[in-house]
Short mmCIF file of C-alpha atoms in Angstrom, two decimals:
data_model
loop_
_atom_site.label_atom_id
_atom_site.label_comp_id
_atom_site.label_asym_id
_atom_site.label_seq_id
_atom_site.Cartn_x
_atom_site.Cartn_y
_atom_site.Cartn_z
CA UNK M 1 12.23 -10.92 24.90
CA UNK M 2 11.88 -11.70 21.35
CA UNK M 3 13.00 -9.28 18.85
CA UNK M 4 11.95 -8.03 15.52
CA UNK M 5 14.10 -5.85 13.05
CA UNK M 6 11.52 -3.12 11.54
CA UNK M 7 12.67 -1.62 8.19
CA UNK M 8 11.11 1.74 7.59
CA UNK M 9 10.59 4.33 10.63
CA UNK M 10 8.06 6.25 8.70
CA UNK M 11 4.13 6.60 9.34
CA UNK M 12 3.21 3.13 8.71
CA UNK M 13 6.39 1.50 10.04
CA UNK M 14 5.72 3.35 13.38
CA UNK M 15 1.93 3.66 13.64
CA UNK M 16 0.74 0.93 12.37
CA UNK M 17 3.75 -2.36 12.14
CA UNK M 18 5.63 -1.45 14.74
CA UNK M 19 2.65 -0.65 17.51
CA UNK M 20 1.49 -4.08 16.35
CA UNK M 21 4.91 -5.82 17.03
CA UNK M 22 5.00 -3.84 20.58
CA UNK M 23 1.59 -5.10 21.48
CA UNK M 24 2.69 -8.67 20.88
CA UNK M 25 5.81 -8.54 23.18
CA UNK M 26 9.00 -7.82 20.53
CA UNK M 27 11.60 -5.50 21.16
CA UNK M 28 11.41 -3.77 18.33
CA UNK M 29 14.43 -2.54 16.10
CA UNK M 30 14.26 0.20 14.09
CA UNK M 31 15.97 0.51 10.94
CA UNK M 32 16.11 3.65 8.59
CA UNK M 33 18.68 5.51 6.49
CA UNK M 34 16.93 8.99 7.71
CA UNK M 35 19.11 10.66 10.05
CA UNK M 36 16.38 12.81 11.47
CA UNK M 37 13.91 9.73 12.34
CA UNK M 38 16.65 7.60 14.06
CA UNK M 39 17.90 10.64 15.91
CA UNK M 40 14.53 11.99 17.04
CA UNK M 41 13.79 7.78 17.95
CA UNK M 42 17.12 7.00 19.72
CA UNK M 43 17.02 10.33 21.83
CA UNK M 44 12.66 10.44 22.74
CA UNK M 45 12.16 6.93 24.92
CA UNK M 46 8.66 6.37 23.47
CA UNK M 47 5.85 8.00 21.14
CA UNK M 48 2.26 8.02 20.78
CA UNK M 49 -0.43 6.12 18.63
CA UNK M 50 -3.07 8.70 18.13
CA UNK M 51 -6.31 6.66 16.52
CA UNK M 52 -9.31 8.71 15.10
CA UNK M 53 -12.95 6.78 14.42
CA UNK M 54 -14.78 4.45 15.94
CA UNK M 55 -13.29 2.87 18.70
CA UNK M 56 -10.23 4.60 18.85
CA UNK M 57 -7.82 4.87 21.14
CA UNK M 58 -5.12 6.09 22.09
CA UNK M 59 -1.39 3.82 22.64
CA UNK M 60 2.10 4.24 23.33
CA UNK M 61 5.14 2.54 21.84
CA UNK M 62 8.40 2.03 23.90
CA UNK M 63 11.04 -0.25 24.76
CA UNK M 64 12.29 0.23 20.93
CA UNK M 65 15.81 1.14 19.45
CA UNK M 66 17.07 2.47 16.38
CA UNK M 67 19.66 2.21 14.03
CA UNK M 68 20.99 4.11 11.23
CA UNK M 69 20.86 1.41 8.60
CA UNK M 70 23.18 4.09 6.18
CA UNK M 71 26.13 4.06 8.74
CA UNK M 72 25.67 1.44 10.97
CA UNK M 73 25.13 -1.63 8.49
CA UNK M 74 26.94 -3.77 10.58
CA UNK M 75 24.77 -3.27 13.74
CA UNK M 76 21.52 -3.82 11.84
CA UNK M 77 22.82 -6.97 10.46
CA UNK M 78 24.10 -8.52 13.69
CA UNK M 79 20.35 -7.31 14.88
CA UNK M 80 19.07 -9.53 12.17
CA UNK M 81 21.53 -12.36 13.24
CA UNK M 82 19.37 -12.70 16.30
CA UNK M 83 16.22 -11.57 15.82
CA UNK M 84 12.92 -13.32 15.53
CA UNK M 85 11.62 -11.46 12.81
CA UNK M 86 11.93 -9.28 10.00
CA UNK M 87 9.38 -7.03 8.86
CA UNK M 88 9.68 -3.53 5.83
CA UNK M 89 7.33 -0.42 5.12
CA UNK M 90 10.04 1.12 2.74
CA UNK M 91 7.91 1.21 -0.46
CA UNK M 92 8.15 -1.78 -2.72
CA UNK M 93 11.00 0.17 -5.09
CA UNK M 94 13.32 0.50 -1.51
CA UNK M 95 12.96 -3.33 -1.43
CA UNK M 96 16.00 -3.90 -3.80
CA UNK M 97 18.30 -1.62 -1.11
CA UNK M 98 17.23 -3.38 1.99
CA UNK M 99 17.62 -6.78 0.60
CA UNK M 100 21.71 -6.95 0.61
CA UNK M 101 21.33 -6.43 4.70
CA UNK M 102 18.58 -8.92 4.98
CA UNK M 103 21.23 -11.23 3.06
CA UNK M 104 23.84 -10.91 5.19
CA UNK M 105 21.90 -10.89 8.63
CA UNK M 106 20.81 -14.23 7.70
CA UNK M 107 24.21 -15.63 6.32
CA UNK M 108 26.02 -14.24 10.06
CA UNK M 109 22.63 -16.47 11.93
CA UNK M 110 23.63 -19.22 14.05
CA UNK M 111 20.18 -19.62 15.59
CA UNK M 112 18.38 -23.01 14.59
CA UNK M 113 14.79 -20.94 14.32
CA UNK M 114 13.97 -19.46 11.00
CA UNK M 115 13.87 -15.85 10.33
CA UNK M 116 10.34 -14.56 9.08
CA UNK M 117 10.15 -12.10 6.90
CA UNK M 118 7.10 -9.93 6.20
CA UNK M 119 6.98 -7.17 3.75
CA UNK M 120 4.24 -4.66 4.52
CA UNK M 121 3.83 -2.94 1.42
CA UNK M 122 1.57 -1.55 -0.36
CA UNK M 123 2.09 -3.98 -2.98
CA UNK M 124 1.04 -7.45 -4.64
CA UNK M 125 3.52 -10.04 -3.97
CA UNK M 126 6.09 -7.31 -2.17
CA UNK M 127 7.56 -10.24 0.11
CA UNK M 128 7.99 -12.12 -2.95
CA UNK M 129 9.92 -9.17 -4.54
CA UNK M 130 12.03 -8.89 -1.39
CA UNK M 131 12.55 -12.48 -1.27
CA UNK M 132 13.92 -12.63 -4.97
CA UNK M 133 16.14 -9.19 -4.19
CA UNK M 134 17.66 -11.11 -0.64
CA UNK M 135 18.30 -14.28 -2.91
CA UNK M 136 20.34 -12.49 -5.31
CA UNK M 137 22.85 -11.44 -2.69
CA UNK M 138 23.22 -15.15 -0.32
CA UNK M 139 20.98 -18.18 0.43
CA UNK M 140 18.04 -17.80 2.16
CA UNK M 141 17.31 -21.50 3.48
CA UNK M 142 16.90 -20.12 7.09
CA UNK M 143 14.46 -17.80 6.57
CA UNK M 144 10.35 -17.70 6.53
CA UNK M 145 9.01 -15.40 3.84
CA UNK M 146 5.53 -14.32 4.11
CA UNK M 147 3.12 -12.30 1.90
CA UNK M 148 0.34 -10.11 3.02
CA UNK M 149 -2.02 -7.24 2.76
CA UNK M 150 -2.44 -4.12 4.83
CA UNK M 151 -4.96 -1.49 5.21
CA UNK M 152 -5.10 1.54 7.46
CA UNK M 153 -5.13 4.98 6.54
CA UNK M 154 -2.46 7.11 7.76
CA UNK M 155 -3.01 10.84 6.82
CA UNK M 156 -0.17 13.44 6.50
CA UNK M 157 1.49 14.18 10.06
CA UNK M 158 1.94 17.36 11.57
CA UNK M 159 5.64 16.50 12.58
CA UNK M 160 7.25 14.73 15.30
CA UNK M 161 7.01 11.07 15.80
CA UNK M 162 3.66 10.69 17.48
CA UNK M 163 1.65 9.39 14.82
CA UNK M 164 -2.26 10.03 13.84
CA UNK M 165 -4.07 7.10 12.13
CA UNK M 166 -7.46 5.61 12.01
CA UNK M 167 -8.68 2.87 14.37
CA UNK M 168 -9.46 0.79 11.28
CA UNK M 169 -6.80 -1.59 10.52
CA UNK M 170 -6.30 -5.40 8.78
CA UNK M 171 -3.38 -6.91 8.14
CA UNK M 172 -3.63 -10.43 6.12
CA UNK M 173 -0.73 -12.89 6.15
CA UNK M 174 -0.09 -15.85 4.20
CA UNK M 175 -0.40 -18.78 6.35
CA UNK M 176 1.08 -21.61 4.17
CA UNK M 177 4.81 -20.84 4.72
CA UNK M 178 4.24 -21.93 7.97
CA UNK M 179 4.49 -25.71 8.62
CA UNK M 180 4.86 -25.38 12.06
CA UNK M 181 2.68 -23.08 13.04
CA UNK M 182 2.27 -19.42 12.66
CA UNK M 183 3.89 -16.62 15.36
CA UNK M 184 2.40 -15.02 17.84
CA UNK M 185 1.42 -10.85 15.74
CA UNK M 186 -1.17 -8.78 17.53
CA UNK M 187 -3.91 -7.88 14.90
CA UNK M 188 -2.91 -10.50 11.88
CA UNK M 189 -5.55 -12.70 10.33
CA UNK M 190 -3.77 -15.79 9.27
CA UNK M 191 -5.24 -16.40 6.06
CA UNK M 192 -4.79 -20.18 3.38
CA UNK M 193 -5.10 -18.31 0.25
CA UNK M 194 -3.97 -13.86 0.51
CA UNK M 195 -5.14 -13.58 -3.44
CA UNK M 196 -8.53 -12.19 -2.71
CA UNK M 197 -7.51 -10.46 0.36
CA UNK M 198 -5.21 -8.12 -1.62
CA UNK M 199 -7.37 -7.85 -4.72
CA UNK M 200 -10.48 -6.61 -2.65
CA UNK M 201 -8.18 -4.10 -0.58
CA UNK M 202 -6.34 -2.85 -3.82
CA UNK M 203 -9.60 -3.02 -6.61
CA UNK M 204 -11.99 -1.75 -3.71
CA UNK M 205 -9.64 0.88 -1.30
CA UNK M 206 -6.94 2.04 -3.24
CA UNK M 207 -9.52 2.72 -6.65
CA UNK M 208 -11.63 4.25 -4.05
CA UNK M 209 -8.97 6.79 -2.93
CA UNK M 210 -6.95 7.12 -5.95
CA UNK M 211 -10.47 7.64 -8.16
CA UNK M 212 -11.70 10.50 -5.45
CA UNK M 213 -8.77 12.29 -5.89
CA UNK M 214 -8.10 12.40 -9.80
CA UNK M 215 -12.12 13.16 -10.03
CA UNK M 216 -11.62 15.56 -7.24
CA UNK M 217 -8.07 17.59 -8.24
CA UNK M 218 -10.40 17.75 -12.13
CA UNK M 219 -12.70 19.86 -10.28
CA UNK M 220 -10.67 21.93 -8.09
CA UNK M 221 -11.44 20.29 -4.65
CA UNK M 222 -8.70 20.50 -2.07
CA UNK M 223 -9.53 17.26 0.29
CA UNK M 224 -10.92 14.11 -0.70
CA UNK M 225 -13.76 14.92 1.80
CA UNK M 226 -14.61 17.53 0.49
CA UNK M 227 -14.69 15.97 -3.24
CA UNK M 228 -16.70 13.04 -1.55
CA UNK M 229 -19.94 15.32 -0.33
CA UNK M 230 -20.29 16.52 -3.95
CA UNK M 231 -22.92 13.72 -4.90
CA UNK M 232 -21.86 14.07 -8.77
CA UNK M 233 -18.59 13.27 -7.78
CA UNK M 234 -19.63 10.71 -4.60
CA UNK M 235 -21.47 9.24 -7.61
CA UNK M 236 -18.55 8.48 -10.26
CA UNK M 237 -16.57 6.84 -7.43
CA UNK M 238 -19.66 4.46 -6.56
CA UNK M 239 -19.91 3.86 -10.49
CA UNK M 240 -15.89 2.90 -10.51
CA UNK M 241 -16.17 0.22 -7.02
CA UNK M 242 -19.38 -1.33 -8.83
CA UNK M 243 -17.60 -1.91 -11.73
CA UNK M 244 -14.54 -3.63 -9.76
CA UNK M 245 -17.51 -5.20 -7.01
CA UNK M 246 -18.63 -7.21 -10.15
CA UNK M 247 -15.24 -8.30 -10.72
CA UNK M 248 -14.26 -9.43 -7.61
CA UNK M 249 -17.92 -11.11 -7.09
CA UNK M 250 -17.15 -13.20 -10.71
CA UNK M 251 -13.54 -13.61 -9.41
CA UNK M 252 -13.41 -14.60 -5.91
CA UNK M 253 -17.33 -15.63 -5.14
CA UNK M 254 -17.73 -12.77 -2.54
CA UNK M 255 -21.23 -12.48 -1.23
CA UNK M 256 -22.42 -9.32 -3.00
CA UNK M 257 -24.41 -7.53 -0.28
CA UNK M 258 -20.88 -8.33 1.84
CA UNK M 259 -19.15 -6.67 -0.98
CA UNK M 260 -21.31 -3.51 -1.23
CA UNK M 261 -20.88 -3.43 2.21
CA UNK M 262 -17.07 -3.45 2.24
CA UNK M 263 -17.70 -0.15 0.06
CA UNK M 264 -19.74 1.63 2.03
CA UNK M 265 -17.27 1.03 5.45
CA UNK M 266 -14.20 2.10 2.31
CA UNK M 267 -16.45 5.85 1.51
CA UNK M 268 -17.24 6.10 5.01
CA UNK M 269 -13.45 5.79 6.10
CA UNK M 270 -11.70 7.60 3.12
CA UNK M 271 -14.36 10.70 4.31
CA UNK M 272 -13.45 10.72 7.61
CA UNK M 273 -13.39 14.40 8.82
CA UNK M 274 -10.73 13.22 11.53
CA UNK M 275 -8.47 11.89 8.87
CA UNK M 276 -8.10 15.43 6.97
CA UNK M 277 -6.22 14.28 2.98
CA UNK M 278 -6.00 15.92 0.18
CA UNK M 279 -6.48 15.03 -3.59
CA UNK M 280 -3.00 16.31 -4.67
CA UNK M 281 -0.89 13.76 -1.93
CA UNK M 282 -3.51 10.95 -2.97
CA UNK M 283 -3.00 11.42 -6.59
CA UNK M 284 0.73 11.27 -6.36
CA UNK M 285 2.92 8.65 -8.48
CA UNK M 286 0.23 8.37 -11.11
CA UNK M 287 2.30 6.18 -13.40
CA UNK M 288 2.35 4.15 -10.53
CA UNK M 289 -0.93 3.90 -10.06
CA UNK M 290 -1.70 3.55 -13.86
CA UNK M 291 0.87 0.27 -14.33
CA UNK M 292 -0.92 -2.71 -15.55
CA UNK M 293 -1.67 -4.69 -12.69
CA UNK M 294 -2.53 -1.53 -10.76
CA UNK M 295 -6.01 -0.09 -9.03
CA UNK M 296 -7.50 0.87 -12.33
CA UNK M 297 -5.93 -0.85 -15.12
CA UNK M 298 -5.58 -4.14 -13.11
CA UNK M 299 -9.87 -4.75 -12.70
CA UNK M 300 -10.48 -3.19 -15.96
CA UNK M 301 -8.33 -5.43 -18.03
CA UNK M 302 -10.15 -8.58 -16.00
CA UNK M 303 -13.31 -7.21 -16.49
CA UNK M 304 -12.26 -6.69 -20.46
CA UNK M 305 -11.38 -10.28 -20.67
CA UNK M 306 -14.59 -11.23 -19.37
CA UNK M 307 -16.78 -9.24 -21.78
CA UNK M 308 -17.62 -6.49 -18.99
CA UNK M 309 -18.46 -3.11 -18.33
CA UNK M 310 -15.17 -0.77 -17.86
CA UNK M 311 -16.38 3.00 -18.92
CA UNK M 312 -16.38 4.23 -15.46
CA UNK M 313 -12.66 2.89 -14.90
CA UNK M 314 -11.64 4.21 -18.25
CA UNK M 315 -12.83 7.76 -17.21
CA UNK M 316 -11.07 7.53 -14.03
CA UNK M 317 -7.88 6.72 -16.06
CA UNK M 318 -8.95 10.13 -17.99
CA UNK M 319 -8.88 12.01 -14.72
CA UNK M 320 -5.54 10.65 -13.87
CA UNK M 321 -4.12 10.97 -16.89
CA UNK M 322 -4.51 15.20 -16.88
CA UNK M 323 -2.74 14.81 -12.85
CA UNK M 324 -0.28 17.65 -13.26
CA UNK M 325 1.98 18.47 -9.74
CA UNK M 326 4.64 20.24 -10.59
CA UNK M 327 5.93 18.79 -7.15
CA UNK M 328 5.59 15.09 -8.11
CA UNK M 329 8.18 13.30 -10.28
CA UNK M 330 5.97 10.97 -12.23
CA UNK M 331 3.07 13.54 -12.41
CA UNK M 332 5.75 16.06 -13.98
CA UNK M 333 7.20 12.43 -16.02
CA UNK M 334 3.40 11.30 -17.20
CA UNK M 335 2.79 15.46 -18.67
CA UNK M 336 6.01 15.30 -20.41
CA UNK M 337 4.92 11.41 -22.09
CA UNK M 338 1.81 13.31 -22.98
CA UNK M 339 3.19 15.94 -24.77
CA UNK M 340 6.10 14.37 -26.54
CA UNK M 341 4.13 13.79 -29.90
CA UNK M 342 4.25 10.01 -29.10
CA UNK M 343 1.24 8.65 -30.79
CA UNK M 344 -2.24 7.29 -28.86
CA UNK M 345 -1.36 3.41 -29.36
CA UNK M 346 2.39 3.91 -28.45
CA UNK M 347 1.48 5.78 -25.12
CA UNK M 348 -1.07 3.35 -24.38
CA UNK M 349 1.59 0.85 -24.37
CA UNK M 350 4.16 3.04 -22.26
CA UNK M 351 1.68 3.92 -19.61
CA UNK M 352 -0.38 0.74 -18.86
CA UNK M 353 1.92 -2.11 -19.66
CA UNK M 354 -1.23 -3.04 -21.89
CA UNK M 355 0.05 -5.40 -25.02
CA UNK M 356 -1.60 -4.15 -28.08
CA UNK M 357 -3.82 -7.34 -28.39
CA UNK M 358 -5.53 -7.15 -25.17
CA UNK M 359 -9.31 -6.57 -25.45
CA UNK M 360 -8.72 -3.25 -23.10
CA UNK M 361 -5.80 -1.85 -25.51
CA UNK M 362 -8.04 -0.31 -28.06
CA UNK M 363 -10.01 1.63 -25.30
CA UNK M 364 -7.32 2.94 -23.60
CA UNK M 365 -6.10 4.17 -26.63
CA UNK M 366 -9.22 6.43 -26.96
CA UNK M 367 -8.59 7.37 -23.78
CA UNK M 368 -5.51 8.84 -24.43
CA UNK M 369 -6.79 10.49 -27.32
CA UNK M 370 -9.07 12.36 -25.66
CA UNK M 371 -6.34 13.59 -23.31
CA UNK M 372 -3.99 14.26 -25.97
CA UNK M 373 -7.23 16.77 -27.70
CA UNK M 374 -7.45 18.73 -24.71
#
């Protein structure tokens, strides 16, 4: 049986890369620092799948083991010594602490076949960050590193490892790494080029979800549902994704009715009564999520450079920028940037990576002003 080492025995690593793995015949390998997760895997023999939406169904994963990557290094490296496959959903900052092991299970390999390497993050580029971060620690000549792009909603779990998740999926690899052909995944699309892939998940998906909730926590709704059936609201999200649709149509050549309909399955799935979120969990890390190649800044300094239309992104990055969880690190960091006396241009700079220069600087800054008058 083939085998693939799985980084990350949260959510996504069990409900969605993991159940994918299973399907296509690997013995999977879990590997996580959490005690609780690799005890509750290593004593319960399997767990369930639970989809929600159309199509759904219902799956169980098991033939798996697990590993406590924190003491038991040495395991999960010889694991990687002889597996078939590599694969992370860790978060792209966790990248950095799961490289050194990567490193090492490929320097103990004695097996002629390439290791491949996926990161699943939600990231641009993440298996490029993990290859750089494996790199620094050993050579990495025997290994297959491939980028690519996921999508599937996984909600906040009640507990227990059974996971709840919407039938909806994609997952997008990078093809050309492959010379020799591409392995056998349940559920991939092999793609030439992943650039537009990501960008129309990211600029379409993530502003979707990340615009409902910062519109929706500004007036007090609980669930992004529930923000979603307000039609003023419903409405400032549609004006946001037709701003980024025009983007990605300039960019990329999309067909625009294929576009607007890639928006309408997007609404229809981040409203999904089954799939129960709320604005606060959804809003979370907005420094994150305000960076400069991120879900709003990202299209609306494109769009800037191309002359465009960006008010509706700009007053999404107004709703994000009064995000105030006490229970969030960078929501509590982002307030305390706001209030430090700092002026507008210097913020600007802090917050979106922006360069002063950039056609999009200037109208951030009034953003921030605004903020900063409340």
């Amino acid at each position: 049986m083939r085998t693939a080492v799985h980084f990350g025995a949260g959510n996504i690593g069990r409900g969605f890369v993991a159940q994918f793995l299973h399907e296509s015949g690997y013995e999977v390998v879990f590997a996580d620092v959490s005690e609780e997760l690799i005890g509750a895997l290593q004593a319960q023999p399997s767990y369930r799948v639970i989809e929600v939406g159309e199509g759904a169904q219902e799956r169980v994963v098991d033939g798996y083991r697990a590993i406590n990557s924190k003491t038991h290094e040495s395991d999960v490296i010889a694991e990687i010594a002889n597996a078939d496959i590599v694969t992370t959903a860790v978060g792209a900052r966790i990248l950095q602490f799961v490289a050194p092991v990567i490193a090492k299970g490929l320097a103990a390999r004695t097996r002629p076949e390439p290791l491949v390497v996926i990161a699943c993050e939600n990231a641009i580029g993440g298996t490029d960050i993990l290859a750089a971060e494996v790199r620094k620690h050993g050579a990495a000549s025997n290994a297959i590193f491939a980028n690519c792009a996921i999508d599937r909603i996984v909600p906040e779990q009640s507990g227990g490892l059974d996971v709840t998740i919407e039938s909806f999926f994609e997952w997008v690899v990078d093809r050309s790494p492959f010379p020799d052909g591409t392995p056998e995944i349940y559920g991939v699309t092999w793609v030439d080029d992943l650039g537009p892939f990501i960008e129309r998940k990211l600029f379409t998906v993530n502003t979707a979800h990340a615009a409902a909730a910062y519109h929706g926590m500004d007036r007090g709704w609980v669930s992004i549902r529930e923000a979603l059936a307000t039609p003023e609201l419903q409405a400032e999200v549609r004006a946001v994704l037709a701003e980024t649709k025009e983007l990605l149509v300039a960019k990329y050549g999309f067909d625009p009715e294929e576009q607007q309909a890639y928006i309408e399955k997007t609404l229809k799935r981040i409203s999904n009564p089954h799939l129960p979120d709320t604005c606060e969990r959804v809003g979370r890390s907005p420094l994150r999520k305000l960076s400069r190649h991120e879900r709003f800044i990202g299209p609306a300094a494109e769009l800037a450079e191309r002359g465009l239309e960006v008010w509706n992104l700009l007053n999404a990055v107004g709703a994000a920028l009064r995000f105030d969880v006490e229970e969030d690190a960078e929501s509590v960091e982002l307030q305390s940037l706001l209030s430090s006396g700092a002026p507008a241009d210097a913020l600007a700079e802090t917050i979106t990576g922006l360069q002063p220069s950039h056609p999009l600087f200037p109208h951030v800054v009034e953003v921030i002003e605004l903020r900063l008058a409340q």
